[in-house]
mmCIF file of C-alpha atoms in Angstrom:
data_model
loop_
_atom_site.group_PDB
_atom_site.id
_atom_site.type_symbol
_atom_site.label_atom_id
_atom_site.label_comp_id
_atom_site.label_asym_id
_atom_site.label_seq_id
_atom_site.Cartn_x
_atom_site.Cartn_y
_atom_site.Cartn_z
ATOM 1 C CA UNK A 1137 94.200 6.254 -4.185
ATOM 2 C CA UNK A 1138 94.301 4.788 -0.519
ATOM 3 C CA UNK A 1139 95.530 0.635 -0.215
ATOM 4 C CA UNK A 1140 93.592 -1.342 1.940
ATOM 5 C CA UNK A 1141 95.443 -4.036 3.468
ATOM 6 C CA UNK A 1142 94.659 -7.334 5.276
ATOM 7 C CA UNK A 1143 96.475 -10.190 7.117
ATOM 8 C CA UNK A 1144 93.790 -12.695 8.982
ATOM 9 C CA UNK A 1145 93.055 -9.876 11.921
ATOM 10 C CA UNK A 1146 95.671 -7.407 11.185
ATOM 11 C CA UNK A 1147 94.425 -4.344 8.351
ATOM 12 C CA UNK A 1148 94.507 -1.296 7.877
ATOM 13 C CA UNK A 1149 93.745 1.608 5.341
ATOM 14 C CA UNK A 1150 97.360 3.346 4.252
ATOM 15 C CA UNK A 1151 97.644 6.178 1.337
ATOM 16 C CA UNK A 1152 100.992 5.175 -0.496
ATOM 17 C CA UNK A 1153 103.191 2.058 -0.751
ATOM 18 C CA UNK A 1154 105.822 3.457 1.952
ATOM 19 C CA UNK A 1155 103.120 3.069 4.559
ATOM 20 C CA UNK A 1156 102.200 -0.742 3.172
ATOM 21 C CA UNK A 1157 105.620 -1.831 3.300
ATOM 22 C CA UNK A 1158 106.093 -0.532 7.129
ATOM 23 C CA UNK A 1159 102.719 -2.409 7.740
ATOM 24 C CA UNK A 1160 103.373 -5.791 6.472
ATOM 25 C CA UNK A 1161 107.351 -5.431 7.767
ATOM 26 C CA UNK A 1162 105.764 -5.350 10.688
ATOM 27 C CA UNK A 1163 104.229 -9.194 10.164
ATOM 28 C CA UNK A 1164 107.046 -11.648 11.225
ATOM 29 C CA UNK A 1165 105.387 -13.962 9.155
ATOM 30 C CA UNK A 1166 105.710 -12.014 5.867
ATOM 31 C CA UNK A 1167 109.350 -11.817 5.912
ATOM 32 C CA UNK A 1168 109.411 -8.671 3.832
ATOM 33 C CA UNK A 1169 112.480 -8.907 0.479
ATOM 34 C CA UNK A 1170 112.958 -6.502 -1.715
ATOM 35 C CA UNK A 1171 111.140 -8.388 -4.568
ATOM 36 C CA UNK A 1172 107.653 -7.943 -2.540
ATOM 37 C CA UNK A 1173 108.704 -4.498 -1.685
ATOM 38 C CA UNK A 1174 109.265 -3.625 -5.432
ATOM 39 C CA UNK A 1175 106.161 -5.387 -6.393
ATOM 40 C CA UNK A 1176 103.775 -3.650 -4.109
ATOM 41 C CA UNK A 1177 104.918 -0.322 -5.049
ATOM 42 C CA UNK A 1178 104.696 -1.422 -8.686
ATOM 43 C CA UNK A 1179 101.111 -2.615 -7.709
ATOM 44 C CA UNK A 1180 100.454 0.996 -6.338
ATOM 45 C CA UNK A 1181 102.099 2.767 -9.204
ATOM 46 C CA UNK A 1182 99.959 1.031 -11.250
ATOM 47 C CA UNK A 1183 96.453 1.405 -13.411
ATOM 48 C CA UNK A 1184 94.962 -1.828 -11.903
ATOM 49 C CA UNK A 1185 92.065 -1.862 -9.457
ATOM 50 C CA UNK A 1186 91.438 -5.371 -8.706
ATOM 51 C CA UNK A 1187 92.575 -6.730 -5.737
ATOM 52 C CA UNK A 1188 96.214 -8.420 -5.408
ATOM 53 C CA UNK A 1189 96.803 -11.399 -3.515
ATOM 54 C CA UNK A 1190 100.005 -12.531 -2.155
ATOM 55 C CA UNK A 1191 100.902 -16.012 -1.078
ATOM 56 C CA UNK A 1192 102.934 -16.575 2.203
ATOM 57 C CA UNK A 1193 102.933 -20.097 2.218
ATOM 58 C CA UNK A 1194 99.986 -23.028 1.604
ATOM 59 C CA UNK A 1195 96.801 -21.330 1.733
ATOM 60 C CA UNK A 1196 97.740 -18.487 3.403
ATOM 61 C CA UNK A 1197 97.810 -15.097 1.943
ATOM 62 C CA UNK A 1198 97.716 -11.440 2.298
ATOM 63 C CA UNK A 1199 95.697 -8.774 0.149
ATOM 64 C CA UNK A 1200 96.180 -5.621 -1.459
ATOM 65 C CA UNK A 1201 92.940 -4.085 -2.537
ATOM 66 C CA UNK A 1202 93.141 -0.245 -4.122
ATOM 67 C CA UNK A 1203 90.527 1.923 -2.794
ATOM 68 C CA UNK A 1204 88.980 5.772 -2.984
ATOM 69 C CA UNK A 1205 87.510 5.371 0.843
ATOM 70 C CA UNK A 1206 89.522 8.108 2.713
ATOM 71 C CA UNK A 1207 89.009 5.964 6.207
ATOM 72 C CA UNK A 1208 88.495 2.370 7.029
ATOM 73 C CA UNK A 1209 84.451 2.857 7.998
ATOM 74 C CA UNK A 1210 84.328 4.368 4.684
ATOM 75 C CA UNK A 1211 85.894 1.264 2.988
ATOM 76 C CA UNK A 1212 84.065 -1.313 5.374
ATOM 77 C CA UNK A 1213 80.547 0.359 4.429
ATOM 78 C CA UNK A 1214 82.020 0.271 0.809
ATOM 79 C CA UNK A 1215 81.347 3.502 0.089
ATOM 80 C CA UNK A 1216 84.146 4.239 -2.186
ATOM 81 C CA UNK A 1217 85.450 1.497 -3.822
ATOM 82 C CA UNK A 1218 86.423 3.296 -7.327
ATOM 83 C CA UNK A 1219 85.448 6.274 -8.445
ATOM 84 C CA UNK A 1220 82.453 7.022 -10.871
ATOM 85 C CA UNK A 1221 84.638 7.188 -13.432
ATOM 86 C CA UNK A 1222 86.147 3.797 -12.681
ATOM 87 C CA UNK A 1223 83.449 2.154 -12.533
ATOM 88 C CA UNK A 1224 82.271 3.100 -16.207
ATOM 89 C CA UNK A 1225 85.418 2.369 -17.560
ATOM 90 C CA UNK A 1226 84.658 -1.365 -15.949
ATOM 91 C CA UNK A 1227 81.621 -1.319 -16.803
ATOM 92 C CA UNK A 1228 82.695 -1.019 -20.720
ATOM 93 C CA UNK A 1229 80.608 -3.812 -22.768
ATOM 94 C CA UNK A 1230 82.511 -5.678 -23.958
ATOM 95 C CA UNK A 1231 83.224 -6.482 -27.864
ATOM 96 C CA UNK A 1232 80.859 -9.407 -27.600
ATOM 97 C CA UNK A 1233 78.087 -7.917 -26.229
ATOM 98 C CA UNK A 1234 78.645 -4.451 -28.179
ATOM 99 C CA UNK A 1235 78.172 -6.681 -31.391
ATOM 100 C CA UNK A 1236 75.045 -8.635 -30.015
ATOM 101 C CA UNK A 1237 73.441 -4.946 -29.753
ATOM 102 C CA UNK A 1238 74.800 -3.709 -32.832
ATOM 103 C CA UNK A 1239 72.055 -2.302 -35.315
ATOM 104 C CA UNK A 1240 72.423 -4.080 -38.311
ATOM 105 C CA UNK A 1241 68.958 -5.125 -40.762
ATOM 106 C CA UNK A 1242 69.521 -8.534 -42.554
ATOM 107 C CA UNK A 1243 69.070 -12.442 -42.358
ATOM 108 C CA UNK A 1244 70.856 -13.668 -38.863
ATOM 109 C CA UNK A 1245 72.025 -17.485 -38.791
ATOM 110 C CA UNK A 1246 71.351 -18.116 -34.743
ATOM 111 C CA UNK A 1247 72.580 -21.335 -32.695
ATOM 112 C CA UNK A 1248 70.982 -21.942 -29.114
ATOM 113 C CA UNK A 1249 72.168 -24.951 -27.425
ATOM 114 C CA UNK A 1250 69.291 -25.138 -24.662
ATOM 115 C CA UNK A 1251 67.528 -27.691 -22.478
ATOM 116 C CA UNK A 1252 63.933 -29.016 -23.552
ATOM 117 C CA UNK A 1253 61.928 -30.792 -21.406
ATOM 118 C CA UNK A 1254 60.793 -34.285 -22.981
ATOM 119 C CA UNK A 1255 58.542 -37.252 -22.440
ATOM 120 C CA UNK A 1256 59.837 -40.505 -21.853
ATOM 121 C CA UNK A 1257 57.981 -42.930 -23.741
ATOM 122 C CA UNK A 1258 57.018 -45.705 -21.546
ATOM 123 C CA UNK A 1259 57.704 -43.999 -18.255
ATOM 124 C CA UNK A 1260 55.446 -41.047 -18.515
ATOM 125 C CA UNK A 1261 58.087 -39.047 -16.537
ATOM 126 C CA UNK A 1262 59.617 -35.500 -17.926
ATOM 127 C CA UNK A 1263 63.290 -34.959 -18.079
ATOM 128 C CA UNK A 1264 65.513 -32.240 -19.591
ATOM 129 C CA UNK A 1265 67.174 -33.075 -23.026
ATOM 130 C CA UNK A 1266 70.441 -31.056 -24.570
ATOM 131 C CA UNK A 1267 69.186 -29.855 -27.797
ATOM 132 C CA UNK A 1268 70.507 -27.938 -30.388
ATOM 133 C CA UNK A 1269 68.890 -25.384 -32.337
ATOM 134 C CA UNK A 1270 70.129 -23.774 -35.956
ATOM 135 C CA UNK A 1271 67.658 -21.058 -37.605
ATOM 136 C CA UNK A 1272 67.878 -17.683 -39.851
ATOM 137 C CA UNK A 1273 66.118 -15.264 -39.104
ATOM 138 C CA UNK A 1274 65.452 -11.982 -40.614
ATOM 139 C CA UNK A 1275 66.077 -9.059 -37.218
ATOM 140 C CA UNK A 1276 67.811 -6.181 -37.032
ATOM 141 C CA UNK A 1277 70.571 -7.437 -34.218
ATOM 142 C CA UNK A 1278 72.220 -9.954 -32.880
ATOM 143 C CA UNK A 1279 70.140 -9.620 -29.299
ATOM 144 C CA UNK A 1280 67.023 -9.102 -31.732
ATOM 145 C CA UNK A 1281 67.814 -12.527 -33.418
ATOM 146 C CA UNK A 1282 67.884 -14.190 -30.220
ATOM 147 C CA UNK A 1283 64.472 -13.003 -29.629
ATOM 148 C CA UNK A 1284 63.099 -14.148 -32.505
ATOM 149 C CA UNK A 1285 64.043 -17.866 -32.055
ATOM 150 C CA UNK A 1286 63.525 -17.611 -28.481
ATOM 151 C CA UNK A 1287 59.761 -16.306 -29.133
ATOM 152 C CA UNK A 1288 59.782 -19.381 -31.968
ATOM 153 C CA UNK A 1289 60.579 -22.436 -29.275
ATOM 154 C CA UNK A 1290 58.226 -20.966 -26.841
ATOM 155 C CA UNK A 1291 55.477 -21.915 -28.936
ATOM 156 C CA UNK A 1292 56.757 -25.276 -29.872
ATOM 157 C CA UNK A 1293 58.506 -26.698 -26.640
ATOM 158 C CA UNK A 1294 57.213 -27.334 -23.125
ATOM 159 C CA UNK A 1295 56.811 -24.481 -21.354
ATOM 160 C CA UNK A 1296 59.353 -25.902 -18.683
ATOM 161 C CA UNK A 1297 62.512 -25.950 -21.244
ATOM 162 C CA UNK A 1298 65.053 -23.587 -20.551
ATOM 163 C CA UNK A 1299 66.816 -20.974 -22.569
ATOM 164 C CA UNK A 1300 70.687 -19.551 -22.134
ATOM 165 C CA UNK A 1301 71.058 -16.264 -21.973
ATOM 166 C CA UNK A 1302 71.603 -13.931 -25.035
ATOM 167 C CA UNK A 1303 75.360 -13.281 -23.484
ATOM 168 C CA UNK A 1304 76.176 -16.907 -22.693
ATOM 169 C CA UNK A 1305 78.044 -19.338 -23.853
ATOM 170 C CA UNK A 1306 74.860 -21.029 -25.354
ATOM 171 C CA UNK A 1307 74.144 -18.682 -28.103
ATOM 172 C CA UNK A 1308 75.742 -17.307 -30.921
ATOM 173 C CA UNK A 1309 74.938 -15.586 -33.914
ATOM 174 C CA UNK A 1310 75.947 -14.833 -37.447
ATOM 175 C CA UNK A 1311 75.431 -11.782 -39.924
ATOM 176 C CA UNK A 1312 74.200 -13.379 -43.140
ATOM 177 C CA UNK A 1313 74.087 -10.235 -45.298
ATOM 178 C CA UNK A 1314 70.855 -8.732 -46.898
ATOM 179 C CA UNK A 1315 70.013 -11.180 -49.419
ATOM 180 C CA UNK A 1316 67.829 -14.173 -48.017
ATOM 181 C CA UNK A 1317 70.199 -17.236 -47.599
ATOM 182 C CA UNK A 1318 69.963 -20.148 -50.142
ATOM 183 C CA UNK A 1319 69.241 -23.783 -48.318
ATOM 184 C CA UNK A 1320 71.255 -25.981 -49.805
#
């Protein structure tokens, strides 16, 4: 894995840490230690593929960024980033969004926090209301849950409202079990 490195105008594409550390020693305005030298090989040693950023002083920094290009018109045209099999592993849903796909027949309890579009009385004039929506719903997933009550408010609401997305913030879910739920 090649480091690409960058200081305002001065970068360059290097292959190990050695070559990093001669690169920014060059910088007078760096002022290499030995606690940024171990820390940059660390940063090279390691698993991580986002990019590092180190502070000089106020608002000015240098970055580290780990790359597969083997030259820097490779890297520029971002041609090799991370490898395939990087960017699956990054890719990887995560636990949230495995569980809203998750196959699972039963009675849902689904919360959507979206905006509706209202009349004012008096004015006439349309304006976007928080609202707050509870149902249960019998689906087969989390994502197919969402559907349902989505597919529900369309019929009922002004076509203008808007609805979060099934992986936001603005929606969650609930596995009720089997059995319909009792109201109470």
């Amino acid at each position: 894995m090649n480091l690409y490195l960058r200081y305002f105008d001065s970068e360059i594409l290097v292959s190990n840490a050695d070559e990093a550390i001669d690169f920014l020693s060059s910088i007078d305005e760096i002022g290499m230690n030995p606690e940024l030298e171990a820390d940059i090989r660390e940063y090279a040693a390691s698993d991580v593929l986002y990019p590092k950023r180190y502070k000089i002083r106020p608002r000015v920094y240098f970055i580290i960024i780990k790359t597969e290009a083997a030259t820097m018109l490779d890297f520029k045209e971002k041609r090799a980033l991370h490898s395939s099999e990087d960017r699956g592993r990054d890719r990887a849903a995560s636990p949230a969004l495995m569980k809203l796909n998750e196959e699972r027949e039963g009675w849902y309890e689904g919360t959507m926090d979206f905006k509706r579009v209202l009349m004012v009385p008096g004015t006439g004039k349309f304006q976007y209301r928080d609202t707050h929506f509870v149902a249960q719903v019998k689906a087969t997933s989390g994502l197919d849950c969402y559907n349902r009550i989505v597919e529900h408010l369309r019929q009922r609401v002004d076509e203008r409202s808007q609805f979060p997305s099934a992986k936001g913030k603005n929606f969650n879910f609930c596995y009720l079990g089997m059995a319909k739920p009792v109201k109470s």
